[in-house]
Structure formats: C-alpha cells, structure tokens
mmCIF file of C-alpha atoms and ligand atoms in Angstrom:
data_model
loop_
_atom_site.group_PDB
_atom_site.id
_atom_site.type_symbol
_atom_site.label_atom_id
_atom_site.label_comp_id
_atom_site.label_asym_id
_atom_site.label_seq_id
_atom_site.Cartn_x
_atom_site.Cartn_y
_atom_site.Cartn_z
ATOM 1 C CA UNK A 1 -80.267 -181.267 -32.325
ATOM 2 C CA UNK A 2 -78.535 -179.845 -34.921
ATOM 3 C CA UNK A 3 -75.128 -180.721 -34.549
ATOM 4 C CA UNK A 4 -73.597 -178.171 -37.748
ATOM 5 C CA UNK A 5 -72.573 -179.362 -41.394
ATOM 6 C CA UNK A 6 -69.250 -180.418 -40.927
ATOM 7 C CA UNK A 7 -70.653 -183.206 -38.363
ATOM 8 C CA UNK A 8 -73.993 -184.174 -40.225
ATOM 9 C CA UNK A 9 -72.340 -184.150 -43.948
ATOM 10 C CA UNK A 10 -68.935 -185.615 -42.528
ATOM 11 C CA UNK A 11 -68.405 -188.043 -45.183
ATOM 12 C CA UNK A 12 -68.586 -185.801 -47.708
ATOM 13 C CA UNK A 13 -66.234 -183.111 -46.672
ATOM 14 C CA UNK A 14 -62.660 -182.608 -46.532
ATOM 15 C CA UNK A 15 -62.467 -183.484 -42.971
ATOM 16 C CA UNK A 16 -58.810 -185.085 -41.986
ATOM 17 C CA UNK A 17 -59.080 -186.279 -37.905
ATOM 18 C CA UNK A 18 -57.071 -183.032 -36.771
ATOM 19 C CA UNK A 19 -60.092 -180.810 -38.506
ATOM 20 C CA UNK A 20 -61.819 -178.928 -35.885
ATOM 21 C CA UNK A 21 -65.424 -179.775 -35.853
ATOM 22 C CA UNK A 22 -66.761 -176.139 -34.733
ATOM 23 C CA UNK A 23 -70.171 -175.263 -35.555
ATOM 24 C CA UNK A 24 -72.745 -172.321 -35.008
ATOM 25 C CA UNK A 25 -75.265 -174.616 -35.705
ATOM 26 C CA UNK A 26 -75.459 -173.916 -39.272
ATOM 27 C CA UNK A 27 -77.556 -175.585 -41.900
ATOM 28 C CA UNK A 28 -80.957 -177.946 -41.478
ATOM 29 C CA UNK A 29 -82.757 -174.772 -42.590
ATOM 30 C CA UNK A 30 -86.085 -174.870 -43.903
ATOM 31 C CA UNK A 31 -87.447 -176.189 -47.095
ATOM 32 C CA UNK A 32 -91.079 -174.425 -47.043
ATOM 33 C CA UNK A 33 -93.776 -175.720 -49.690
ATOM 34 C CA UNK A 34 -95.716 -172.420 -50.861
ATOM 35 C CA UNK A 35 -98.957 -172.139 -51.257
ATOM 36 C CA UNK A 36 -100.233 -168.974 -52.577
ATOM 37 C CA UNK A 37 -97.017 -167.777 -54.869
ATOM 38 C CA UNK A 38 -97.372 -171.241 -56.148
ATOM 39 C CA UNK A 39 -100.989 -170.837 -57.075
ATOM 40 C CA UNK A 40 -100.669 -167.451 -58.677
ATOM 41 C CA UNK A 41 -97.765 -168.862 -60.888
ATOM 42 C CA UNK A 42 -99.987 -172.401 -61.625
ATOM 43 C CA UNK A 43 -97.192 -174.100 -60.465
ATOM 44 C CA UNK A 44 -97.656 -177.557 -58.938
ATOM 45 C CA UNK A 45 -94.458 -177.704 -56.742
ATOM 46 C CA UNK A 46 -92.688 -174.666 -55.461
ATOM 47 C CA UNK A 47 -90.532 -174.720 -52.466
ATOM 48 C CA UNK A 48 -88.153 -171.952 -50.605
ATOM 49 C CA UNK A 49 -85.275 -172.685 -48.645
ATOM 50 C CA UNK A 50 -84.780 -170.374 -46.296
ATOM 51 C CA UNK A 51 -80.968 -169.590 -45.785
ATOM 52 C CA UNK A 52 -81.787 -166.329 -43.997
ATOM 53 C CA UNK A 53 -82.556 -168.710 -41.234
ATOM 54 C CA UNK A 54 -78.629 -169.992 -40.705
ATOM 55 C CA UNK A 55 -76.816 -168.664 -37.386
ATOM 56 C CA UNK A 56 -75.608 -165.288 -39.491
ATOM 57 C CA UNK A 57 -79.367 -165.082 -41.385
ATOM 58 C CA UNK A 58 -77.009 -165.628 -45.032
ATOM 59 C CA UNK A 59 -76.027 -169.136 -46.890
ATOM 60 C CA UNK A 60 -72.249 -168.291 -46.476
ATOM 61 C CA UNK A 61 -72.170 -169.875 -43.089
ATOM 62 C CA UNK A 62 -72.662 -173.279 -44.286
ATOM 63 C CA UNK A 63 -68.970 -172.583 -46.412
ATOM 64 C CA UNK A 64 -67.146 -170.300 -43.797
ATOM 65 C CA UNK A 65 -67.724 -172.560 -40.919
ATOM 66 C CA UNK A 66 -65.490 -175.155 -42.986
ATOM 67 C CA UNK A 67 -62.954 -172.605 -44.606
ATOM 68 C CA UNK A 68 -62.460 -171.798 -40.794
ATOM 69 C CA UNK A 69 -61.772 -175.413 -39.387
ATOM 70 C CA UNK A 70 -59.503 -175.276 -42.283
ATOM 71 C CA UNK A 71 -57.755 -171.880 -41.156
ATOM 72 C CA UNK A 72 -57.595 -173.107 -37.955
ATOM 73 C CA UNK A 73 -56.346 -176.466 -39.033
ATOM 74 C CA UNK A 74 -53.745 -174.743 -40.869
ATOM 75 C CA UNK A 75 -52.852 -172.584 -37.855
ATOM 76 C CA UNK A 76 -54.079 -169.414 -39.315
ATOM 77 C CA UNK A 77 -54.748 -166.632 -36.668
ATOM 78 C CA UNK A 78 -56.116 -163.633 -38.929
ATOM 79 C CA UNK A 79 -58.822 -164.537 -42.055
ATOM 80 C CA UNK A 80 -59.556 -161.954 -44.379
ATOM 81 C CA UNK A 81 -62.188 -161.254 -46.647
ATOM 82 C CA UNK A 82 -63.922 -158.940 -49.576
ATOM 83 C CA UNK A 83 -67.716 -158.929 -49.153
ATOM 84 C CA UNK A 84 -70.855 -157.305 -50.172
ATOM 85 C CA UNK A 85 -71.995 -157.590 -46.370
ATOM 86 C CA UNK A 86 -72.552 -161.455 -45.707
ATOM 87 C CA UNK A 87 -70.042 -162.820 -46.308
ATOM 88 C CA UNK A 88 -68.036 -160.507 -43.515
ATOM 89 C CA UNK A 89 -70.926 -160.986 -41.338
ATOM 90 C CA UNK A 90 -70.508 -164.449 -41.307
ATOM 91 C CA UNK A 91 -66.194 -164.514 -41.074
ATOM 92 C CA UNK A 92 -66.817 -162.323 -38.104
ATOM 93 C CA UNK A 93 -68.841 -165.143 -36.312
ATOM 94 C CA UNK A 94 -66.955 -167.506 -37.109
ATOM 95 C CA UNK A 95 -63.557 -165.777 -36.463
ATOM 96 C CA UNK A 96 -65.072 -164.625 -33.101
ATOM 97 C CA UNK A 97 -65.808 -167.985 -31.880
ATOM 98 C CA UNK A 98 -62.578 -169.436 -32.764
ATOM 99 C CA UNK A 99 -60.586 -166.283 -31.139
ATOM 100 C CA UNK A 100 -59.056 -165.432 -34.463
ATOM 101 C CA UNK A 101 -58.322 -162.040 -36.114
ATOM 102 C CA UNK A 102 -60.904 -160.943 -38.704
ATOM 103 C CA UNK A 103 -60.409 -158.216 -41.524
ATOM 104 C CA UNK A 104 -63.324 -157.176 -43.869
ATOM 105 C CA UNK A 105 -62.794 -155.529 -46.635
ATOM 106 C CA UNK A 106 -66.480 -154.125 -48.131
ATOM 107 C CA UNK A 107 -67.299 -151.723 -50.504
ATOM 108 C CA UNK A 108 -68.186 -147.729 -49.116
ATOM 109 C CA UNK A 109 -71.814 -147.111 -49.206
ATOM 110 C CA UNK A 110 -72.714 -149.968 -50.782
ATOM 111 C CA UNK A 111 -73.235 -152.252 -47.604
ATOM 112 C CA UNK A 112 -77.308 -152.965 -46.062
ATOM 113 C CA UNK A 113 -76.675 -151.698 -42.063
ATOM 114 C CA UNK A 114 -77.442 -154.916 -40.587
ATOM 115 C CA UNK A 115 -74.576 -156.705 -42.173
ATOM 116 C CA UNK A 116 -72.139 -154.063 -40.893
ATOM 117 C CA UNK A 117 -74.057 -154.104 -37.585
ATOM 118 C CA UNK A 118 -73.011 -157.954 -37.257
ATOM 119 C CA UNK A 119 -69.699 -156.864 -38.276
ATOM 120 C CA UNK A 120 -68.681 -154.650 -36.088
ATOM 121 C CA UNK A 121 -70.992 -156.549 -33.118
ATOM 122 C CA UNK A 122 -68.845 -159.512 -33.833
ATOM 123 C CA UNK A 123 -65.373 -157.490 -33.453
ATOM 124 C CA UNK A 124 -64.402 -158.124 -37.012
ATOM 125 C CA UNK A 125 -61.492 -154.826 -38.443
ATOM 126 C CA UNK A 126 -63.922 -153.225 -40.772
ATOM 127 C CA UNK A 127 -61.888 -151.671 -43.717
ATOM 128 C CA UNK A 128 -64.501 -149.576 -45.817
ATOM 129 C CA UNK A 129 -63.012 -149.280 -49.559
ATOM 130 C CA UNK A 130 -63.320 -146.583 -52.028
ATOM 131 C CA UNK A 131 -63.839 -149.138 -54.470
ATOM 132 C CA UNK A 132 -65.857 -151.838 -55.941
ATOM 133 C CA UNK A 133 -66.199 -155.292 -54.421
ATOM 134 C CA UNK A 134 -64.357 -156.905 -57.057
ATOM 135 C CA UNK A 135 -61.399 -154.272 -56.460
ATOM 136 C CA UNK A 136 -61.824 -155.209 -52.898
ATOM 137 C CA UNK A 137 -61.364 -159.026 -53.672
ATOM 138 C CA UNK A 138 -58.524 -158.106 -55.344
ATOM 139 C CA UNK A 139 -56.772 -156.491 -53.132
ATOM 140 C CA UNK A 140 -57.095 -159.565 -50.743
ATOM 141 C CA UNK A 141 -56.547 -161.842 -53.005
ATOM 142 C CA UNK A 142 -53.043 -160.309 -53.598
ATOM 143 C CA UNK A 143 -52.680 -159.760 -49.524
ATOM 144 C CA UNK A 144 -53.377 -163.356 -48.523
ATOM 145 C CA UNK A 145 -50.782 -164.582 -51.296
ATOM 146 C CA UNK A 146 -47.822 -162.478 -49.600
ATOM 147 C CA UNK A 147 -49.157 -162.935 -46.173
ATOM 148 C CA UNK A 148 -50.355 -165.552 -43.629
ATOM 149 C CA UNK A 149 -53.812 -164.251 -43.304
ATOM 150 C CA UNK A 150 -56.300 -167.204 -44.569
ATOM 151 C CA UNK A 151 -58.543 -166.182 -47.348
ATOM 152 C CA UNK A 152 -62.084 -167.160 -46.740
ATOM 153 C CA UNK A 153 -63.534 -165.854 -49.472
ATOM 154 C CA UNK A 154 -65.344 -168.609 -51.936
ATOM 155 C CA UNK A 155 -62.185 -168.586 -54.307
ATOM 156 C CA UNK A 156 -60.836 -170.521 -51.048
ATOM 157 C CA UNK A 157 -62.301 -174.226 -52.087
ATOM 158 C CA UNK A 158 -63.287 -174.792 -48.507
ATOM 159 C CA UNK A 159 -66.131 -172.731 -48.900
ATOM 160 C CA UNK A 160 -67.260 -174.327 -51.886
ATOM 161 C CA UNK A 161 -67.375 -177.574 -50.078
ATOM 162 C CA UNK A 162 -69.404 -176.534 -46.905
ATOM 163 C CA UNK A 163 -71.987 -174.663 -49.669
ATOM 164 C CA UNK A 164 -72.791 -177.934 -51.408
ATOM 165 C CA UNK A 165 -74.230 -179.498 -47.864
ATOM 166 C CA UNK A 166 -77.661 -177.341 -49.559
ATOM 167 C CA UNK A 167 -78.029 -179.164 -51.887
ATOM 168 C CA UNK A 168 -78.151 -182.437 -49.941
ATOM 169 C CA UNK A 169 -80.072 -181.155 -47.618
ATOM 170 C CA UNK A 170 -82.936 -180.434 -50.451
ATOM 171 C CA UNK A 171 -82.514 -183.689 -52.024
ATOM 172 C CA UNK A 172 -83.258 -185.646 -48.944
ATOM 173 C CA UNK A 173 -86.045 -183.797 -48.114
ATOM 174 C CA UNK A 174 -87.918 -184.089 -51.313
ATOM 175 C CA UNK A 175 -86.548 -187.935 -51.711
ATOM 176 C CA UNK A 176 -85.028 -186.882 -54.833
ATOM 177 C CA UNK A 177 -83.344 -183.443 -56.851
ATOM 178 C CA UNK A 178 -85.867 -181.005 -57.734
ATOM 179 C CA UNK A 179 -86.196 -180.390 -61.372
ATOM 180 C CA UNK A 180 -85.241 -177.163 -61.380
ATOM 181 C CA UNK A 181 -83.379 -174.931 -58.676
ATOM 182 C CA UNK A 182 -83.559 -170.996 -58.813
ATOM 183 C CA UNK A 183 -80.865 -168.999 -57.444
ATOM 184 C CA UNK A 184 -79.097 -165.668 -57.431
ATOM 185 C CA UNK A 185 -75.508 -165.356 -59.394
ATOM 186 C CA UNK A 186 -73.175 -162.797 -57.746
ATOM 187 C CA UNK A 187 -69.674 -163.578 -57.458
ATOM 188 C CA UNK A 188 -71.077 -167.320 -58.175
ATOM 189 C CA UNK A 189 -69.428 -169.272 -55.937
ATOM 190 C CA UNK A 190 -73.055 -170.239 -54.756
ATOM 191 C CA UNK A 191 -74.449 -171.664 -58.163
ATOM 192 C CA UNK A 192 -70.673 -173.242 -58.441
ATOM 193 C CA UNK A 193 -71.575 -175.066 -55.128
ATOM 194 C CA UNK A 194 -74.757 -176.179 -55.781
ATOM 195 C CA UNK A 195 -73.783 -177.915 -58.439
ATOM 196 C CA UNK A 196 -71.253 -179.864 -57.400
ATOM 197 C CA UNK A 197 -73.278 -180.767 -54.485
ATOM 198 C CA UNK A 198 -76.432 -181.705 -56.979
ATOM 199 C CA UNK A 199 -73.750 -183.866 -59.185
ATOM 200 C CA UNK A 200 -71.750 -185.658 -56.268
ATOM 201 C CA UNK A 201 -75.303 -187.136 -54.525
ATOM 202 C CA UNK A 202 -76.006 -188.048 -57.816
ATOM 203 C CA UNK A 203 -72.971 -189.880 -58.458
ATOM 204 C CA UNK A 204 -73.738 -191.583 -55.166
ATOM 205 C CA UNK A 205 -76.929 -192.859 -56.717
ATOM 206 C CA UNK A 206 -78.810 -190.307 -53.921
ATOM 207 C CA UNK A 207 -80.853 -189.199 -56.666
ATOM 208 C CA UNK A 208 -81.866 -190.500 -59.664
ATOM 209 C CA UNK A 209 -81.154 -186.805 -61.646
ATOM 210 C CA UNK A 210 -79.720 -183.221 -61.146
ATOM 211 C CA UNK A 211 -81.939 -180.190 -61.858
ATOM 212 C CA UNK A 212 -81.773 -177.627 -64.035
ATOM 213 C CA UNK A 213 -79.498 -174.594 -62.408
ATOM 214 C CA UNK A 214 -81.040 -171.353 -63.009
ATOM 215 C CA UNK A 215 -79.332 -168.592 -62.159
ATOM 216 C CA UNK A 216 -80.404 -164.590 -61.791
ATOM 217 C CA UNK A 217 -78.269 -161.750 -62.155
ATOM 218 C CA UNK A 218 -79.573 -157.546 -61.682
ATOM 219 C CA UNK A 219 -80.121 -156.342 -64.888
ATOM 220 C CA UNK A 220 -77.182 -153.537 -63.757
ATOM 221 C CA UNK A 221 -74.645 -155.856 -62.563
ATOM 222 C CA UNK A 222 -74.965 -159.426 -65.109
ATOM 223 C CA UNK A 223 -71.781 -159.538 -66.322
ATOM 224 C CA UNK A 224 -71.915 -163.653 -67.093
ATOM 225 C CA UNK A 225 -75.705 -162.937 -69.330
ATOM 226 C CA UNK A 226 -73.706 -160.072 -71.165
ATOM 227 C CA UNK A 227 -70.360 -162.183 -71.345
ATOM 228 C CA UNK A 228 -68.389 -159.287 -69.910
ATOM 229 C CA UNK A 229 -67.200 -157.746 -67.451
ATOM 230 C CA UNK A 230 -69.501 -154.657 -65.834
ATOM 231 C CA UNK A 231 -66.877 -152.055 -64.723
ATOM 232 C CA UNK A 232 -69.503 -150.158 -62.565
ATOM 233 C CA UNK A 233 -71.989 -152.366 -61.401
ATOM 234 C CA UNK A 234 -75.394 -151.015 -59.994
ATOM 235 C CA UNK A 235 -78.171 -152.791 -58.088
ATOM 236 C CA UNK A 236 -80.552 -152.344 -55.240
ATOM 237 C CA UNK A 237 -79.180 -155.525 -54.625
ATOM 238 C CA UNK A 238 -76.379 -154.648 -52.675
ATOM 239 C CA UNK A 239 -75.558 -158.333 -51.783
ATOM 240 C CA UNK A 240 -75.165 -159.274 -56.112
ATOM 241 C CA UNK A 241 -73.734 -155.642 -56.936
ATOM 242 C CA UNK A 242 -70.284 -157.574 -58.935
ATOM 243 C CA UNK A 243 -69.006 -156.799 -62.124
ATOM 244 C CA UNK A 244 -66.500 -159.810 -62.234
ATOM 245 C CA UNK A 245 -67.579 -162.668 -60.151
ATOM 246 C CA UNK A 246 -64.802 -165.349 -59.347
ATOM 247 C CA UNK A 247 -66.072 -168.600 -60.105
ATOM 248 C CA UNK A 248 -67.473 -166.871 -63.425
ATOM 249 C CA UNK A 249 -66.283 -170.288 -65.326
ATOM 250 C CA UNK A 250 -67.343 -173.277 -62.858
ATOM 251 C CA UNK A 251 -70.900 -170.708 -63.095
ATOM 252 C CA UNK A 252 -70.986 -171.124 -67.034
ATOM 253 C CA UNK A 253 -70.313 -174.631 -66.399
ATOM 254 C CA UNK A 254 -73.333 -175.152 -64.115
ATOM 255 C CA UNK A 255 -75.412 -173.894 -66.439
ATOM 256 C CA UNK A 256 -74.269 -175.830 -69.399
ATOM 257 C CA UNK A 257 -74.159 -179.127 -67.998
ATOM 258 C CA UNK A 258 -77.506 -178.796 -66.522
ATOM 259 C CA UNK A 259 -79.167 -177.549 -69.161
ATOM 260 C CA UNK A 260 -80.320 -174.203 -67.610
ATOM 261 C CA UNK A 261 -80.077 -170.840 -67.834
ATOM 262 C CA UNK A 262 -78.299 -167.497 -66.799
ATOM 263 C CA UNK A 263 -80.401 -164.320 -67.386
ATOM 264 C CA UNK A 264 -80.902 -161.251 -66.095
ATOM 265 C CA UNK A 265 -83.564 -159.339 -63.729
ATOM 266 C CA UNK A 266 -84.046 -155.590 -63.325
ATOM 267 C CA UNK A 267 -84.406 -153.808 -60.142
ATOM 268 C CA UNK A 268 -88.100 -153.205 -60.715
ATOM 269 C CA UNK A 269 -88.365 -157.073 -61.045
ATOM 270 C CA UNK A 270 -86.441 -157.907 -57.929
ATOM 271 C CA UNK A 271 -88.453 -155.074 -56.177
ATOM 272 C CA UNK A 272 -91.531 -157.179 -56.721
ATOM 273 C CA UNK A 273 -90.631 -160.150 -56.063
ATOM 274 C CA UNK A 274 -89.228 -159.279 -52.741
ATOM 275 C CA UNK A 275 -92.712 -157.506 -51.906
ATOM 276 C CA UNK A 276 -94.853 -160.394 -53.443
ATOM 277 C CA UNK A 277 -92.744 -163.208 -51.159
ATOM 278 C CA UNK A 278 -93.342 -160.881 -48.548
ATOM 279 C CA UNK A 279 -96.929 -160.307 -48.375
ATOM 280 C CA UNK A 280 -97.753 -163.719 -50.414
ATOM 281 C CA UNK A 281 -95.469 -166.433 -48.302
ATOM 282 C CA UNK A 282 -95.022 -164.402 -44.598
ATOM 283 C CA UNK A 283 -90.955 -165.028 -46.177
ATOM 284 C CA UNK A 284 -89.051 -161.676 -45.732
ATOM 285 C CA UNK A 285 -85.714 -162.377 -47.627
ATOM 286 C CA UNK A 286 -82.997 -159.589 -48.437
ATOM 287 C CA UNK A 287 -83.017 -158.385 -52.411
ATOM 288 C CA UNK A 288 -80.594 -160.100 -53.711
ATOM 289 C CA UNK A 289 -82.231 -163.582 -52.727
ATOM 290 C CA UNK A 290 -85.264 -161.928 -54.127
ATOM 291 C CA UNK A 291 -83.882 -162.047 -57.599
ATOM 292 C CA UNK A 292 -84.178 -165.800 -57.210
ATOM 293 C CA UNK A 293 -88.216 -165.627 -57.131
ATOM 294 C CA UNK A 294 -87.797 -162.744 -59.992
ATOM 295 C CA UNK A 295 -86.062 -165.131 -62.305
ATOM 296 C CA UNK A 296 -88.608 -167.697 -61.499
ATOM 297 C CA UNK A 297 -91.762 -165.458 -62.311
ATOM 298 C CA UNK A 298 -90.050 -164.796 -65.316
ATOM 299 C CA UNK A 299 -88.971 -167.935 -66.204
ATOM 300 C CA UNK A 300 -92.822 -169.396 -65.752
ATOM 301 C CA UNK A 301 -93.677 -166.601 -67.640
ATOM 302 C CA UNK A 302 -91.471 -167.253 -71.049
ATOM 303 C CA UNK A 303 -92.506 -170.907 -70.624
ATOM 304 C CA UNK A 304 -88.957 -172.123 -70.025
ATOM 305 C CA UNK A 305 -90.452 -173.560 -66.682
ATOM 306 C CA UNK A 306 -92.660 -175.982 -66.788
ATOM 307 C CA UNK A 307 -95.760 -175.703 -64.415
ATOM 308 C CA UNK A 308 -96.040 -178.836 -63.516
ATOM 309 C CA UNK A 309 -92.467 -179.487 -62.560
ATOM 310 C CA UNK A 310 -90.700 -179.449 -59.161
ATOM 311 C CA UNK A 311 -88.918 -176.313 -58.446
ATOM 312 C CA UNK A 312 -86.804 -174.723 -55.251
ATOM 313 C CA UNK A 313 -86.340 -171.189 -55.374
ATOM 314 C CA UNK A 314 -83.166 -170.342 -52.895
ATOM 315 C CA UNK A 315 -83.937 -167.496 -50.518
ATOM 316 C CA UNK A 316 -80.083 -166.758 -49.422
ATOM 317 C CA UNK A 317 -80.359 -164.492 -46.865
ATOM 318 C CA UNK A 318 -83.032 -162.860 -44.540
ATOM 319 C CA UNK A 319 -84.476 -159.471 -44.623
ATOM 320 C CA UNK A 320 -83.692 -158.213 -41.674
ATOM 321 C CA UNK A 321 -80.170 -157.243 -42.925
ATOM 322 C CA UNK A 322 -81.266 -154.592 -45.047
ATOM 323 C CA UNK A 323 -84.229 -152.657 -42.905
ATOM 324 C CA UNK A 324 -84.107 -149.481 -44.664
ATOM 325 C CA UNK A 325 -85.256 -150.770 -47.870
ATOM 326 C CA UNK A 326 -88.696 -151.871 -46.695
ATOM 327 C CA UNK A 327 -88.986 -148.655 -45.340
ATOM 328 C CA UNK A 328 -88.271 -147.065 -48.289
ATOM 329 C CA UNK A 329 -90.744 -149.490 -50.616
ATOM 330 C CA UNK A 330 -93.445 -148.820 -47.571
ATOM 331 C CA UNK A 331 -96.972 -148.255 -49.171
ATOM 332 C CA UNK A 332 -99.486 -148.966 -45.763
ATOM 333 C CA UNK A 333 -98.789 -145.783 -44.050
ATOM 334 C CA UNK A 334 -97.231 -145.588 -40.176
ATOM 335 C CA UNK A 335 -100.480 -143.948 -38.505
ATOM 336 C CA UNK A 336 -99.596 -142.268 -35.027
ATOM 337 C CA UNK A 337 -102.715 -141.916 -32.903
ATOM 338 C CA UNK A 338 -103.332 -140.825 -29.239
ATOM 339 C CA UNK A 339 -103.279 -143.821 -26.364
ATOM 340 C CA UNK A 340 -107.269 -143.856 -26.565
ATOM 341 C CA UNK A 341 -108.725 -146.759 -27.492
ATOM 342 C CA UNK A 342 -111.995 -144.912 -29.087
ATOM 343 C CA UNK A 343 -109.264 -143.787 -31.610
ATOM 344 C CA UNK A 344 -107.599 -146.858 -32.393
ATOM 345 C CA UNK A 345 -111.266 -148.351 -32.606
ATOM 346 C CA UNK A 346 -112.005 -146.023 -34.900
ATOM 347 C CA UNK A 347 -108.777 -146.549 -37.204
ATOM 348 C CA UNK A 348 -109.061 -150.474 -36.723
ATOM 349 C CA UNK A 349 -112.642 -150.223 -38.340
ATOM 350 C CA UNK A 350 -112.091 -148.156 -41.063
ATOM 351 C CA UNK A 351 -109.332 -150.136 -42.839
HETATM 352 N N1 F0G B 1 -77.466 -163.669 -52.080
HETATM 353 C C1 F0G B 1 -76.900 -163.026 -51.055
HETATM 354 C C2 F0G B 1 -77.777 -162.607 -49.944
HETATM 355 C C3 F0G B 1 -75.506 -162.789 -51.047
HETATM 356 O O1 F0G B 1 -74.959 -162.159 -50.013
HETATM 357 C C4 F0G B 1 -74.724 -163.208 -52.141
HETATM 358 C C5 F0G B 1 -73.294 -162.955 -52.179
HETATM 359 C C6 F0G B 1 -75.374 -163.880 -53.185
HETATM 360 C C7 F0G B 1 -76.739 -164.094 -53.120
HETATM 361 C C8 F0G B 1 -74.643 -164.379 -54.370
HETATM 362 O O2 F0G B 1 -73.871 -165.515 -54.063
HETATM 363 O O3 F0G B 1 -71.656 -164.600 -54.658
HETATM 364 O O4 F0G B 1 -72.002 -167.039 -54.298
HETATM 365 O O5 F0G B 1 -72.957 -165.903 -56.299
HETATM 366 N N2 F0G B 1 -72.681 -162.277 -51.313
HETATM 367 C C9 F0G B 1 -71.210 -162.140 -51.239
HETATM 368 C C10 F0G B 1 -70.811 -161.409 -49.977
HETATM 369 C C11 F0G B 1 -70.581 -161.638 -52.469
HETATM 370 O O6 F0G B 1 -69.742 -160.787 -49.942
HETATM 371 O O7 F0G B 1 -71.530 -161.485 -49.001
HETATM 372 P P1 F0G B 1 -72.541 -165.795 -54.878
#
C-alpha cells in the first residue's frame, strides 16, 4: 500500500512528532522504460515518470501534502495560493481533506478547464485575476505576510521538501541517479527540488553521482535562458506561462552545479512532443510536461545528450487537465455514422 510521502520518506523530511501525517496517497508513481521514443531518438535508456498519475494528476501534491501538515501544524485554517492551475488543484485537495479554507488566486483565461474543474469540485474560493501569474503571486505573497493565511506556494520551503521525495523515488528504482534528468522550468521550484533531493541521497552515499539537470522553458515565457524578466509571457503551455519564476536563483544553481543546461523550446516544439509521447508511448501528459520530452529531442539532437546515457524525462502532470487542446491539435477526424453495423463495417475496412 502506499502509505503517502511524508510516511515512506519520513527520515528525510521536516517531520517534528506533532506533524500530521495526512496523505492522499501521493507519490510511488511510475517510472516507465520507453520503447519506441527511445528507439527513434537511438537512445539506450529513456524513462518517464509519470506525475500525472499522483492523487491531483500534477507533481505539486508530493510538496502541498507537506506544506499542509505544516499549516496545520502551525494551526493555520485558510492556505492561499497563486497558480497556473495545479498547483490550486492540488491546495484544494488537500485543504478539503483537512477542513481548511482554500483561496486560489489564477490568472483569467489563462487556466486548462480541468484544473479549475478540480478547483471548484474541491470547494477551493476561486479568485480569477486580471493579471499575470507572477502578479498573482505577488499579491499573495504580500497577503500571507500581513495575514494568517499559510502560503503554500513553493516559495513556502515545505513544498520544496515534499518535491525532492522524486527524486528518491527514481534513484531507487534505477539503483542509482540517472545521468541526466529532463524537466520543465516554470516558476522553478520543481528543478530547485530535484536537486536538492538528487544532492542529499547523494550525500547519503544512495548514489554514487547526481545527474545532469536539464531544464525547458517555452520559447515565449524563458525568462532564466534570456536572463530577464518576460513582462508578458505567452505559451500554449498554460501550466509554464511565468515571466519571473521564484526560485529563479536556487534554478541557476541547479544547473550550474550539475553541469546542465537551461534552454528554451517553442510552442511548435512542445506541440510535437506532446503528440509524439502520445501516439509513440500510450503517455498523454499536459503541455507543459511536454516541454520536458521537447528539450530532450533537442538536446539528442545538438549532441549535448549522449545516446548511450541514462536519461528520465519528467512528465509533471497528466493530460486530462487540459482536454480542449487535443481537440484542437485533432488530425483523425470524429466520423458520425448511422447504428448499422454494414456502415461501421464499411468505415472499419477502409482505414
Ligand atoms: N509542469 C506543470 C504541469 C506545472 O503545473 C508546472 C507549474 C510546471 C511544470 C513547472 O514547475 O513551477 O516548479 O518550475 N505549475 C505551477 C502552478 C506554477 O501554479 O500550478 P515549477
């Protein structure tokens, strides 16, 4: 059974004996070898992790599942977050199960449906802002400072913490760090994670070496590749759309001390790469996550990936919270026929 990250990765997170141990049975997602992506690229070893498959279908419940025991422990009733659409998705879970108040703050327009579905599904106050998501993360930054509303975005460390558990999680089931690891860079609390978790089981001797961090930006919204910040930031991927992300620094830092990279991908790029895991793997992930298999197809492509090298792409979070946009990128066409099985005989043989 999956007892949750805060029991299974105890020891390594700021647990005190009055920390709630609440779980939605988060983490212990899968780590799936691929097969045919692999062999298109040459590569040797390629391997997804599947976030989309935690109890929210995003990453961020593996951190908000331990910035809430820490609310809680702290006696918080109301948390309050700025999100792209996960991130609120998953503080409305985990405020729902433990009966606290959750405000969202998210962007106008600029949210997938099924992440505002799980919003308002889980009872979270949904505050749609005229604005940005960095002005949004602002504005609760400032709010949680002059109020006592917990902050559970991944400024808050706790959520940095219960992110890491990922990277242990890959480690032990390879028997050792990847070489390289291939994720998307939005506000980049994730890469920030991720590293430390890579670092600490080394430290611990769990591994004999940390990988190489590569993180993806959109082409529209990289403000760490350009090494500024992107005052309007535009993306099909919704979930990375940030002109100013947080943990910019500990991101840069990543990067540097693992030798790797931060580059961009455009839209186009993303685009195929979510289609290509798609009809390739059988692994429907959301856009943003896609930009993780972009960066690698690029990155095999400019030769800064070796092929025969051990590599984990990070899918963050499923599909099935954005809907419309495989609709949109649809190119097998929706055929309506009558209930007559001569038809659909017909149709079936003619593909
Ligand atoms: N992938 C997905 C699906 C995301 O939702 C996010 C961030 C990222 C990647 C990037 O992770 O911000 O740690 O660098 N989503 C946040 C949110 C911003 O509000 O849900 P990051």
């Amino acid at each position: 059974m999956n007892q949750g990250v805060l029991q299974t990765y105890r020891e390594h997170l700021p647990i005190s004996s009055s920390t709630p141990m609440i779980s939605l049975g988060e983490g212990d997602t899968p780590l799936v070898r691929s097969h045919r992506m692999a062999a298109e690229l040459g590569l040797e070893n390629l391997y997804f992790k599947l976030e989309g498959c935690n109890p929210t279908g995003s990453f961020k419940d593996r951190g908000m599942v331990m910035a809430v025991a820490n609310a809680l422990e702290r006696q918080s009733r109301t948390i309050i977050c700025a999100s792209t659409g996960n991130t609120s998705a998953s503080a409305a879970a985990y405020g729902a199960h433990c009966n606290l108040s959750t405000v969202v703050l998210v962007p106008k327009g600029n949210v997938a449906r099924g992440k505002i579905a799980q919003a308002i599904a889980y009872g979270a106050h949904i505050l749609l802002i005229n604005g940005s998501f960095d002005r949004a993360l602002a504005i609760v930054r400032e709010l949680s400072e002059r109020h006592p509303i917990a902050l559970v975005n991944s400024v808050n460390p706790y959520r940095i913490e219960g992110q890491k558990t990922a990277a242990f999680e890959i480690s032990d089931a390879l028997g050792d760090a990847p070489d390289y690891l291939c994720i998307p860079v939005g506000n980049a609390g994730n890469i920030t994670a991720y590293w430390k978790g890579f670092k600490e089981y080394h430290e611990l001797e769990a591994t004999t070496h940390t990988p190489q961090m590569f993180g993806f930006q959109a082409e529209g919204a990289a403000p760490i590749v350009r090494g500024e910040i992107v005052e309007s930031p535009e993306t099909i991927a919704t979930a990375i759309r940030i002109g100013n992300p947080a943990s910019w620094r500990s991101a840069v830092e990543a990067r540097d001390e693992s030798g790797g990279l931060i580059d961009a991908v455009t839209d186009e790029e993303i685009l195929a790469a979510y289609k290509l895991l798609a009809r390739l793997e059988g692994i429907f992930c959301e856009p943003a996550s896609a930009a993780s298999v972009a960066g690698l197809i690029k990155s095999v492509g400019n030769g800064l990936i070796p092929r025969d090298k051990t590599v984990v792409c990070i899918l963050t979070g499923t599909g099935l919270k954005d809907p419309d946009l495989a609709n949109q990128i649809a190119d097998i066409p929706l055929r309506e026929l009558s209930a007559e099985s001569d038809e659909v005989e017909r149709v079936i043989l003619s593909l």
